[in-house]
Coordinates of C-alpha atoms (C1' of nucleotides) in Angstrom, one line a residue:
Chain A
M1433 CA 64.6 37.0 34.2
T1434 CA 61.3 35.8 32.8
V1435 CA 61.0 35.7 29.1
R1436 CA 58.7 38.3 27.5
T1437 CA 58.1 38.2 23.7
R1438 CA 55.8 40.3 21.6
Y1439 CA 54.0 40.2 18.3
A1440 CA 53.4 43.6 16.8
P1441 CA 51.2 43.5 13.7
S1442 CA 50.2 46.6 12.0
P1443 CA 46.5 46.9 11.4
T1444 CA 46.8 47.9 7.8
G1445 CA 45.5 44.7 6.1
A1446 CA 44.6 41.1 6.6
L1447 CA 46.6 38.9 9.0
H1448 CA 49.0 37.3 6.6
I1449 CA 50.2 33.7 7.0
G1450 CA 53.9 34.4 6.8
N1451 CA 53.5 37.2 9.3
V1452 CA 51.4 35.2 11.7
R1453 CA 54.1 32.5 11.7
S1454 CA 56.5 34.9 13.3
G1455 CA 53.9 35.7 15.9
L1456 CA 53.4 32.0 16.5
F1457 CA 57.1 31.4 17.0
A1458 CA 57.3 34.3 19.5
Y1459 CA 54.2 32.8 21.3
L1460 CA 55.8 29.4 21.4
F1461 CA 59.0 30.7 22.7
A1462 CA 57.2 32.5 25.5
R1463 CA 55.1 29.5 26.4
H1464 CA 58.1 27.2 26.3
N1465 CA 59.9 29.3 28.8
H1466 CA 56.8 30.0 30.9
G1467 CA 57.1 33.6 30.0
A1468 CA 54.6 36.2 28.7
F1469 CA 53.4 36.9 25.2
I1470 CA 52.5 40.5 24.5
L1471 CA 50.3 41.6 21.6
R1472 CA 51.1 45.2 20.6
I1473 CA 49.4 47.1 17.8
D1474 CA 51.7 49.1 15.6
D1475 CA 49.3 51.7 14.4
T1476 CA 51.4 54.8 14.2
D1477 CA 50.4 55.2 10.6
E1478 CA 46.9 56.6 11.1
L1479 CA 46.2 56.8 7.4
R1480 CA 46.7 53.1 6.7
S1481 CA 45.4 51.7 10.0
T1482 CA 41.8 50.6 10.1
A1483 CA 39.4 49.3 12.7
E1484 CA 38.4 46.4 10.4
S1485 CA 41.9 45.3 10.0
L1486 CA 42.5 45.4 13.8
E1487 CA 39.4 43.3 14.3
E1488 CA 40.5 40.8 11.6
I1489 CA 43.9 40.4 13.3
L1490 CA 42.3 39.9 16.7
E1491 CA 39.8 37.4 15.4
S1492 CA 42.4 35.5 13.4
L1493 CA 44.5 35.1 16.5
R1494 CA 41.6 34.0 18.6
W1495 CA 40.5 31.5 15.9
L1496 CA 44.0 30.1 15.8
G1497 CA 44.1 29.8 19.6
V1498 CA 47.0 32.1 20.0
E1499 CA 46.4 33.7 23.4
W1500 CA 48.1 36.9 24.4
D1501 CA 48.9 37.6 28.1
E1502 CA 48.9 41.4 27.6
G1503 CA 47.5 43.5 24.8
P1504 CA 44.2 44.7 23.3
P1505 CA 41.7 45.8 24.3
D1506 CA 44.0 47.5 26.8
R1507 CA 44.8 50.9 25.0
K1508 CA 48.2 50.8 26.6
Y1509 CA 49.3 48.4 23.9
F1510 CA 48.4 50.6 21.0
Q1511 CA 51.2 52.7 19.7
S1512 CA 48.6 55.4 19.0
S1513 CA 48.1 55.9 22.7
R1514 CA 51.8 56.3 23.4
F1515 CA 52.7 59.4 21.5
D1516 CA 53.6 61.4 24.6
R1517 CA 56.2 58.7 25.4
Y1518 CA 57.6 58.9 22.0
R1519 CA 57.8 62.7 22.1
E1520 CA 59.6 62.5 25.5
G1521 CA 62.1 60.0 24.0
A1522 CA 62.7 62.1 20.9
L1523 CA 63.2 65.3 23.0
K1524 CA 65.7 63.6 25.2
L1525 CA 67.7 62.6 22.1
L1526 CA 67.5 66.1 20.7
R1527 CA 68.7 67.8 23.9
E1528 CA 71.6 65.4 24.1
A1529 CA 72.4 66.1 20.5
K1530 CA 71.8 62.5 19.6
A1531 CA 69.2 63.6 17.2
Y1532 CA 68.7 66.7 15.0
P1533 CA 66.1 68.4 12.9
C1534 CA 66.3 67.8 9.1
Y1535 CA 64.9 70.4 6.8
C1536 CA 65.2 68.5 3.6
S1537 CA 62.0 68.1 1.7
A1538 CA 60.6 64.8 0.5
E1539 CA 61.4 65.9 -3.1
E1540 CA 64.9 66.9 -2.2
L1541 CA 65.4 63.5 -0.6
D1542 CA 64.0 61.7 -3.5
A1543 CA 66.3 63.6 -5.9
M1544 CA 69.2 62.8 -3.6
R1545 CA 68.4 59.1 -3.8
K1546 CA 68.0 59.1 -7.5
A1547 CA 71.3 60.9 -8.0
A1548 CA 73.1 58.4 -5.7
E1549 CA 71.6 55.5 -7.7
R1550 CA 72.7 57.0 -11.0
E1551 CA 76.3 57.5 -9.7
H1552 CA 76.3 54.1 -8.1
R1553 CA 76.7 55.5 -4.6
K1554 CA 74.9 54.4 -1.5
P1555 CA 71.3 55.5 -1.7
G1556 CA 71.1 56.5 2.0
Y1557 CA 70.7 60.0 3.5
D1558 CA 74.0 61.9 3.3
G1559 CA 73.7 63.7 6.6
R1560 CA 73.6 67.2 5.2
C1561 CA 71.5 68.6 8.1
R1562 CA 73.6 66.8 10.7
D1563 CA 75.4 69.9 11.8
R1564 CA 73.0 72.5 10.5
T1565 CA 71.5 73.2 13.9
A1566 CA 73.9 74.7 16.5
L1567 CA 74.3 72.7 19.7
A1568 CA 72.7 75.5 21.8
D1569 CA 69.7 75.6 19.5
L1570 CA 69.2 71.8 20.1
Q1571 CA 68.3 72.7 23.7
T1572 CA 65.2 74.7 22.6
V1573 CA 64.2 73.1 19.3
E1574 CA 60.7 71.7 19.3
L1575 CA 59.3 68.5 17.8
P1576 CA 57.9 69.0 14.3
D1577 CA 54.3 70.0 13.8
K1578 CA 53.4 70.9 10.3
K1579 CA 50.2 72.7 11.3
A1580 CA 52.2 74.9 13.7
G1581 CA 54.7 75.7 10.9
R1582 CA 57.4 73.4 12.2
N1583 CA 57.8 71.6 8.9
Y1584 CA 60.9 69.4 9.4
T1585 CA 61.8 65.9 10.5
I1586 CA 63.9 64.6 13.3
R1587 CA 66.8 62.4 12.4
F1588 CA 68.8 60.1 14.6
R1589 CA 72.4 60.9 14.7
S1590 CA 73.9 57.5 14.0
P1591 CA 77.4 56.8 15.0
R1592 CA 80.0 56.9 12.2
E1593 CA 82.7 54.8 13.8
G1594 CA 82.8 51.2 14.8
A1595 CA 80.4 48.4 14.1
T1596 CA 77.2 47.0 15.5
V1597 CA 76.9 43.3 16.0
V1598 CA 73.6 41.6 16.1
D1599 CA 74.1 38.4 17.9
D1600 CA 71.1 36.7 16.5
L1601 CA 69.7 33.7 18.3
I1602 CA 68.9 31.9 15.1
K1603 CA 71.4 33.2 12.5
G1604 CA 74.3 33.8 14.7
P1605 CA 76.4 37.0 14.8
A1606 CA 75.9 39.6 11.9
V1607 CA 78.3 42.5 11.8
F1608 CA 77.2 45.9 10.4
E1609 CA 79.7 48.6 9.9
N1610 CA 78.2 51.8 11.4
T1611 CA 79.2 53.7 8.3
E1612 CA 76.5 51.7 6.5
L1613 CA 73.9 53.1 8.9
D1614 CA 72.5 56.4 7.7
D1615 CA 70.7 58.9 9.9
L1616 CA 67.1 57.6 9.9
I1617 CA 64.1 59.7 10.5
I1618 CA 62.6 59.1 14.0
F1619 CA 59.9 61.7 13.8
R1620 CA 58.0 62.7 10.8
S1621 CA 57.1 66.3 9.9
D1622 CA 53.5 65.6 10.9
G1623 CA 54.7 64.9 14.5
V1624 CA 54.3 61.1 14.2
P1625 CA 57.1 58.9 15.3
T1626 CA 58.4 56.3 12.8
Y1627 CA 58.4 52.6 13.4
N1628 CA 62.1 52.1 14.1
F1629 CA 61.9 54.6 16.9
A1630 CA 58.6 53.7 18.4
T1631 CA 59.4 50.0 18.4
V1632 CA 62.5 50.6 20.5
L1633 CA 60.6 52.6 23.2
D1634 CA 57.9 50.0 23.2
D1635 CA 60.2 47.0 23.4
F1636 CA 61.9 48.7 26.3
D1637 CA 58.8 49.9 28.1
F1638 CA 57.0 46.6 27.9
G1639 CA 60.1 44.7 29.1
I1640 CA 60.5 42.6 26.0
T1641 CA 63.4 40.3 26.5
H1642 CA 63.4 38.6 23.1
V1643 CA 62.4 40.2 19.9
V1644 CA 61.2 37.4 17.6
R1645 CA 60.4 38.5 14.1
G1646 CA 60.9 37.8 10.4
D1647 CA 64.4 38.2 9.0
D1648 CA 63.2 41.0 6.8
H1649 CA 63.8 43.0 9.9
L1650 CA 67.4 42.1 10.3
P1651 CA 68.7 45.1 8.4
N1652 CA 66.7 47.3 10.8
T1653 CA 68.2 45.7 13.9
P1654 CA 71.5 47.5 14.1
R1655 CA 69.7 50.8 13.8
Q1656 CA 67.3 49.9 16.6
M1657 CA 70.2 48.8 18.7
Q1658 CA 71.9 52.1 18.2
I1659 CA 68.8 53.9 19.3
F1660 CA 68.7 51.8 22.4
Y1661 CA 72.3 52.7 23.1
A1662 CA 71.7 56.4 22.5
L1663 CA 68.8 56.2 25.0
G1664 CA 71.1 54.6 27.5
L1665 CA 69.3 51.3 27.3
T1666 CA 70.3 47.7 26.7
P1667 CA 68.7 46.1 23.6
P1668 CA 66.8 42.9 24.0
A1669 CA 67.9 39.6 22.5
Y1670 CA 67.0 39.1 18.8
A1671 CA 65.8 36.0 17.0
H1672 CA 65.2 36.5 13.3
L1673 CA 63.1 33.8 11.6
P1674 CA 63.6 33.0 8.0
M1675 CA 60.9 34.1 5.6
V1676 CA 58.0 32.3 4.1
M1677 CA 58.2 32.3 0.3
G1678 CA 55.6 31.7 -2.4
A1679 CA 56.0 28.9 -5.0
D1680 CA 58.1 31.4 -7.1
G1681 CA 60.6 31.8 -4.3
Q1682 CA 59.6 35.4 -3.6
K1683 CA 58.5 36.7 -0.3
L1684 CA 54.9 35.5 0.2
S1685 CA 52.4 38.2 -0.5
K1686 CA 48.8 38.7 -1.7
R1687 CA 49.6 38.0 -5.2
H1688 CA 50.3 34.4 -4.2
G1689 CA 46.6 33.8 -3.8
A1690 CA 45.2 32.7 -0.4
T1691 CA 47.6 34.1 2.2
S1692 CA 45.4 35.4 5.0
V1693 CA 44.3 33.4 8.1
F1694 CA 40.7 34.2 7.2
A1695 CA 41.2 32.8 3.7
Y1696 CA 42.1 29.5 5.1
R1697 CA 39.4 29.5 7.7
D1698 CA 36.9 30.2 5.0
L1699 CA 38.3 27.5 2.8
G1700 CA 37.5 25.0 5.5
Y1701 CA 40.8 24.5 7.2
F1702 CA 41.1 23.7 10.9
P1703 CA 43.1 26.1 13.1
E1704 CA 45.1 23.1 14.4
A1705 CA 46.1 22.3 10.8
L1706 CA 47.2 25.7 9.9
L1707 CA 49.2 26.0 13.1
N1708 CA 50.7 22.6 12.6
Y1709 CA 51.7 23.4 9.1
L1710 CA 53.2 26.8 10.0
V1711 CA 55.2 25.4 12.9
R1712 CA 56.8 22.8 10.7
L1713 CA 57.9 25.4 8.2
G1714 CA 61.2 26.4 9.6
W1715 CA 61.2 24.3 12.7
S1716 CA 61.5 20.6 13.4
H1717 CA 61.5 18.1 16.2
G1718 CA 63.2 15.1 14.7
D1719 CA 60.9 13.3 12.3
Q1720 CA 57.7 14.4 14.0
E1721 CA 55.1 15.9 11.7
I1722 CA 52.0 16.3 13.8
F1723 CA 52.1 18.5 16.8
S1724 CA 49.4 19.6 19.3
L1725 CA 49.7 23.0 20.7
S1726 CA 50.9 21.7 24.0
E1727 CA 53.6 19.7 22.2
M1728 CA 54.7 22.8 20.4
F1729 CA 55.0 24.6 23.8
E1730 CA 57.0 21.7 25.2
Y1731 CA 59.4 21.2 22.3
F1732 CA 59.9 24.6 20.7
D1733 CA 63.3 26.2 20.7
F1734 CA 65.4 28.3 18.5
A1735 CA 68.1 25.7 18.2
S1736 CA 65.8 23.6 16.1
C1737 CA 64.8 26.5 13.8
G1738 CA 66.2 26.4 10.3
K1739 CA 68.1 29.3 8.9
S1740 CA 66.8 29.2 5.4
A1741 CA 63.6 30.5 3.9
G1742 CA 60.8 28.0 3.3
I1743 CA 58.4 27.8 0.4
F1744 CA 54.8 27.7 1.3
N1745 CA 53.4 24.3 0.2
A1746 CA 49.6 24.3 0.0
E1747 CA 49.5 20.6 -0.7
K1748 CA 51.2 19.7 2.5
L1749 CA 48.9 22.0 4.4
L1750 CA 46.0 20.2 2.8
W1751 CA 47.4 16.9 3.9
I1752 CA 47.7 18.1 7.4
N1753 CA 44.2 19.4 7.4
F1754 CA 43.1 16.0 6.1
H1755 CA 44.9 14.4 9.0
Y1756 CA 42.9 16.5 11.4
M1757 CA 39.7 15.7 9.5
K1758 CA 40.3 12.1 10.3
E1759 CA 41.5 12.5 13.8
L1760 CA 39.5 15.3 15.4
P1761 CA 36.5 14.3 17.5
V1762 CA 33.5 14.0 15.2
E1763 CA 31.5 16.3 17.5
R1764 CA 34.0 19.0 16.9
I1765 CA 33.8 18.6 13.1
A1766 CA 30.0 18.7 13.4
R1767 CA 30.2 22.0 15.2
D1768 CA 32.7 23.5 12.7
V1769 CA 30.9 22.3 9.6
K1770 CA 27.6 24.0 10.3
P1771 CA 28.6 27.5 9.1
F1772 CA 29.7 25.9 5.8
I1773 CA 26.3 24.1 5.4
A1774 CA 24.6 27.4 6.0
K1775 CA 26.8 29.2 3.5
K1776 CA 25.6 26.7 0.9
G1777 CA 22.1 27.9 1.7
W1778 CA 21.1 24.4 3.0
T1779 CA 19.3 23.6 6.2
I1780 CA 21.5 22.7 9.1
P1781 CA 20.3 19.3 10.5
G1782 CA 18.8 19.7 13.9
D1783 CA 19.9 16.2 15.0
D1784 CA 23.6 16.4 16.0
A1785 CA 23.9 12.7 16.5
W1786 CA 22.7 12.2 12.9
L1787 CA 25.1 14.9 11.6
E1788 CA 28.0 13.2 13.4
Q1789 CA 27.0 9.8 11.9
M1790 CA 27.0 11.4 8.5
I1791 CA 30.4 13.0 9.0
A1792 CA 31.8 9.7 10.1
T1793 CA 31.1 8.3 6.7
L1794 CA 32.6 11.3 4.9
R1795 CA 35.6 12.4 6.9
E1796 CA 38.2 10.2 5.2
R1797 CA 37.0 11.4 1.8
A1798 CA 37.1 15.2 2.3
K1799 CA 40.2 17.2 3.0
T1800 CA 38.5 20.4 4.0
L1801 CA 35.1 21.4 5.5
V1802 CA 34.2 22.9 2.2
E1803 CA 34.8 19.5 0.5
L1804 CA 33.0 17.7 3.2
V1805 CA 29.8 19.8 2.7
E1806 CA 30.0 19.4 -1.1
F1807 CA 30.2 15.6 -0.6
A1808 CA 27.4 15.7 1.8
S1809 CA 24.9 17.2 -0.6
F1810 CA 23.0 13.9 -1.1
Y1811 CA 22.6 13.5 2.6
L1812 CA 21.6 17.1 3.2
N1813 CA 19.1 17.6 0.4
D1814 CA 16.0 15.6 -0.5
E1815 CA 16.3 16.6 -4.2
I1816 CA 19.2 14.8 -5.7
T1817 CA 20.3 15.1 -9.3
I1818 CA 21.2 11.9 -10.9
D1819 CA 24.2 12.1 -13.1
P1820 CA 23.0 11.1 -16.6
K1821 CA 26.1 9.1 -17.4
A1822 CA 25.9 7.1 -14.2
A1823 CA 22.2 6.5 -14.8
A1824 CA 22.8 5.3 -18.3
K1825 CA 25.4 2.9 -17.1
F1826 CA 23.8 1.5 -14.0
L1827 CA 20.1 2.2 -14.0
K1828 CA 19.1 -0.1 -16.7
P1829 CA 15.8 -2.0 -17.0
E1830 CA 17.3 -5.4 -16.1
I1831 CA 18.3 -4.2 -12.7
A1832 CA 14.9 -2.7 -11.8
E1833 CA 13.6 -5.9 -10.4
A1834 CA 16.5 -6.4 -8.0
L1835 CA 16.3 -2.8 -7.0
G1836 CA 12.6 -3.3 -6.2
A1837 CA 13.6 -6.3 -4.1
V1838 CA 16.1 -4.2 -2.2
A1839 CA 13.5 -1.5 -1.5
A1840 CA 11.1 -4.1 -0.3
E1841 CA 13.7 -5.9 1.9
L1842 CA 14.9 -2.6 3.4
D1843 CA 11.3 -1.4 4.0
A1844 CA 10.6 -4.6 5.8
L1845 CA 13.5 -4.0 8.2
G1846 CA 11.3 -1.6 10.1
D1847 CA 13.2 0.0 13.0
D1848 CA 16.2 -2.2 12.9
F1849 CA 18.1 -0.1 10.3
S1850 CA 21.6 -1.1 11.4
E1851 CA 24.3 -1.7 8.9
A1852 CA 24.3 -5.3 9.8
A1853 CA 20.6 -5.6 9.1
I1854 CA 21.1 -3.7 5.8
Q1855 CA 23.9 -6.0 4.8
A1856 CA 21.8 -9.1 5.5
A1857 CA 19.0 -7.7 3.4
F1858 CA 21.4 -7.1 0.6
E1859 CA 22.7 -10.7 0.8
R1860 CA 19.2 -12.0 0.5
V1861 CA 18.6 -10.1 -2.7
L1862 CA 22.1 -11.0 -4.0
A1863 CA 21.3 -14.7 -3.5
R1864 CA 17.8 -14.5 -5.0
F1865 CA 19.0 -12.8 -8.2
N1866 CA 22.4 -14.5 -8.3
L1867 CA 24.2 -11.2 -8.4
K1868 CA 27.6 -10.1 -7.1
L1869 CA 27.6 -7.2 -4.6
G1870 CA 29.3 -4.9 -7.1
Q1871 CA 26.5 -5.5 -9.6
L1872 CA 23.9 -4.4 -7.1
A1873 CA 25.8 -1.8 -5.1
Q1874 CA 26.6 0.5 -8.0
P1875 CA 23.0 0.9 -9.2
V1876 CA 21.9 1.4 -5.6
R1877 CA 24.6 4.0 -5.1
V1878 CA 23.5 5.9 -8.2
A1879 CA 19.9 5.7 -7.0
L1880 CA 20.7 7.0 -3.5
T1881 CA 23.5 9.5 -4.2
G1882 CA 23.1 10.4 -7.8
G1883 CA 26.6 9.4 -8.7
T1884 CA 29.1 6.5 -8.7
V1885 CA 31.2 7.7 -5.9
S1886 CA 30.2 7.6 -2.2
P1887 CA 30.9 6.0 1.1
G1888 CA 30.2 2.3 1.6
I1889 CA 26.7 1.5 0.5
Y1890 CA 25.6 0.1 3.8
E1891 CA 26.8 3.3 5.6
V1892 CA 25.0 5.5 3.1
I1893 CA 21.8 3.6 3.6
A1894 CA 22.0 3.6 7.4
V1895 CA 22.6 7.4 7.4
L1896 CA 19.9 8.1 4.9
G1897 CA 17.4 6.1 6.8
R1898 CA 14.6 3.8 5.7
A1899 CA 12.1 6.3 4.3
R1900 CA 14.5 8.3 2.2
T1901 CA 16.3 5.2 1.0
V1902 CA 13.2 3.5 -0.2
A1903 CA 11.8 6.6 -1.8
R1904 CA 15.0 7.2 -3.8
L1905 CA 15.1 3.5 -4.8
R1906 CA 11.6 3.7 -6.1
A1907 CA 12.3 6.8 -8.1
A1908 CA 15.3 5.1 -9.6
I1909 CA 13.3 2.1 -10.6
T1910 CA 11.0 4.4 -12.5
L1911 CA 13.9 6.0 -14.2
A1912 CA 15.4 2.6 -15.0
T1913 CA 12.3 1.3 -16.6
G1914 CA 11.9 4.5 -18.6
G1915 CA 8.8 5.4 -16.7
T1916 CA 7.8 9.0 -15.9
Chain B
rG976 C1' 74.2 48.5 -7.2
rG977 C1' 75.6 48.7 -1.4
rU978 C1' 74.7 45.9 3.0
rC979 C1' 73.0 41.6 5.4
rC980 C1' 71.1 36.6 5.3
rC981 C1' 70.8 31.7 3.2
rA982 C1' 72.3 26.8 0.4
rU983 C1' 70.5 18.1 1.8
rC984 C1' 65.2 14.8 -2.8
rG985 C1' 60.3 19.1 -6.8
rU986 C1' 58.7 21.0 -1.5
rC987 C1' 59.2 20.8 4.2
rU988 C1' 63.1 18.6 6.8
rA989 C1' 66.6 14.8 10.0
rG990 C1' 71.7 14.8 10.0
rU991 C1' 76.3 18.3 14.2
rG992 C1' 83.7 14.2 10.9
rG993 C1' 83.2 7.7 9.6
rU994 C1' 75.1 6.5 7.8
rU995 C1' 73.2 1.7 2.2
rA996 C1' 72.2 10.1 3.6
rG997 C1' 66.5 9.0 7.3
rG998 C1' 61.3 10.9 7.6
rA999 C1' 57.0 13.7 5.6
rC1000 C1' 54.1 16.0 1.3
rA1001 C1' 53.6 15.2 -3.9
rC1002 C1' 54.3 11.5 -7.7
rC1003 C1' 54.4 6.2 -9.6
rG1004 C1' 53.2 0.9 -8.7
rG1005 C1' 51.2 -3.6 -5.7
rC1006 C1' 47.7 -5.2 -1.9
rC1007 C1' 42.8 -4.4 0.4
rU1008 C1' 37.8 -3.5 -1.9
rC1009 C1' 30.5 -2.6 -3.5
rU1010 C1' 32.5 2.8 -6.1
rC1011 C1' 35.7 6.6 -4.3
rA1012 C1' 38.6 7.0 -0.5
rC1013 C1' 41.1 5.3 4.0
rG1014 C1' 44.8 1.9 5.2
rU1015 C1' 49.0 -0.9 4.0
rC1016 C1' 53.5 -2.5 1.2
rG1017 C1' 57.1 -0.9 -2.2
rG1018 C1' 59.5 2.6 -5.8
rU1019 C1' 61.6 7.2 -8.3
rA1020 C1' 64.1 11.5 -6.2
rA1021 C1' 69.0 15.4 -2.7
rC1022 C1' 74.2 16.9 -0.1
rG1023 C1' 75.2 23.7 -6.1
rC1024 C1' 80.7 24.2 -7.7
rG1025 C1' 86.0 24.8 -6.6
rG1026 C1' 89.7 24.9 -3.2
rG1027 C1' 91.6 23.8 1.6
rU1028 C1' 91.7 21.3 7.0
rU1029 C1' 91.7 16.0 8.1
rC1030 C1' 93.4 9.2 7.9
rG1031 C1' 88.3 10.5 6.5
rA1032 C1' 84.0 15.5 4.8
rC1033 C1' 76.9 16.5 3.7
rU1034 C1' 79.0 18.0 8.3
rC1035 C1' 84.7 22.7 9.7
rC1036 C1' 87.3 27.1 6.9
rC1037 C1' 87.8 30.1 2.3
rG1038 C1' 86.2 31.5 -2.6
rC1039 C1' 82.7 31.2 -6.4
rU1040 C1' 77.9 30.5 -8.1
rG1041 C1' 72.9 30.8 -7.0
rG1042 C1' 68.7 32.5 -4.2
rG1043 C1' 66.5 35.9 -0.8
rA1044 C1' 65.9 40.3 2.3
rU1045 C1' 66.7 45.3 2.7
rC1046 C1' 68.2 50.3 1.4
rA1047 C1' 60.6 55.4 2.7
rC1048 C1' 58.5 61.4 6.5
rC1049 C1' 55.4 52.1 5.7
rA1050 C1' 55.6 48.8 9.4

RNA sequence: GGUCCCAUCGUCUAGUGGUUAGGACACCGGCCUCUCACGUCGGUAACGCGGGUUCGACUCCCGCUGGGAUCACCA
């Protein structure tokens, strides 16, 4: 049997990092087994589902490079297009007395829960409508439809004897006593199926062999399995991944700051880095830290998945991003950095070769594309601001003459503006004025970049080019000698 | 509170009865050096507790403690 896994996000918000990790693992498992990865959109909740959210999910997945074999835009993979199927399933359960109408109001249910809590009893539904409808009436009862006056819900008649065992691929067997499973609502009074019911029909209809999801779904699993049984179907295999927590040890959520895929994209992270970080959170392959997507496909398995929750560590993600900053082809970084330059309101250089040369001098000093652009300010803008403290320390009158000599030497280089030629020019000035490189490099650095921190001075000069270098040098001489 | 899950450095993890308990991030030092970085070398740091099983437990079992998830007409 070929493996088929699915990822079923709900389009009710941004694509969350903890959530997408579950999708990634389902994807990797499918690819590892040369199976299919299905993307399904759980949008039964019309009120909370939005088109923007759907677009964000799709775009996030595309950006990450997670490719689904089946799914949107095919409407078939939207729960909202499958209501007939859900109705059919619910009716079948009703006719077979495996489900029943419940006439309790939301308020009533709420009061029931509160009372149970007060009296330290189980907060679940007590089954008071379980036998309210006669067997014969179950043959004719219709599905709820508030507008048509059929204001009730449909509940699943959960078995009260025995136990349900979830033989989880990651956690091992978990035994749930069926008495713990209350009769859950499978159809709301507005005629919309609920998640636990719809997902069962979907997983079956789409031939899902392995349900891979976060372990927050583990308590749902025995209920879903019972629905499979009631429908006369065999449940798929389950693999419940441990959760991703925030630094406070609680389930990762919006209040932990940047948690969406888009957030990291906009912060200047590479998709490779995010994927790489996520895959190592809860999975390992010996001591290896860096994985390409194809390596993930090759090595991924549930046996190497950890069982315990992991805390999201932004610092390590940053380090991995830095790794890719240093390793990715410079052409790729040049392509990716452009939107970030534009976002700054700066002009994107037309010369890609020059941009790449610039990036080569910066890439081991910037951990994200945002940082890269900030650092590149003096390359990208003709107007530089000289840090007053740096100027006071390095642009003093006594260095002006040497600076002038550097400008003249560099200017005389003409078209041979290679780093080697630049270095030779520096050495001539150093010898003439009897200076050490450090004594000359820092003033030049301040003159060219406005600050005391930059890539190697020869690199900076080579990238800046003759005209801009000489102009900045001359401006600095003016500043150093107190001129206007 | 009920149910379920989990437990190795601060964090992510390797480890599947006998190891000086390994790696990575972070942190701290040395080296390299025109600044900052990169790189490189080294360092600090962990098996939650208590019982078993065993010649021998980080590894297996039980209990405790601790953490987490979940108990909707959300998904």
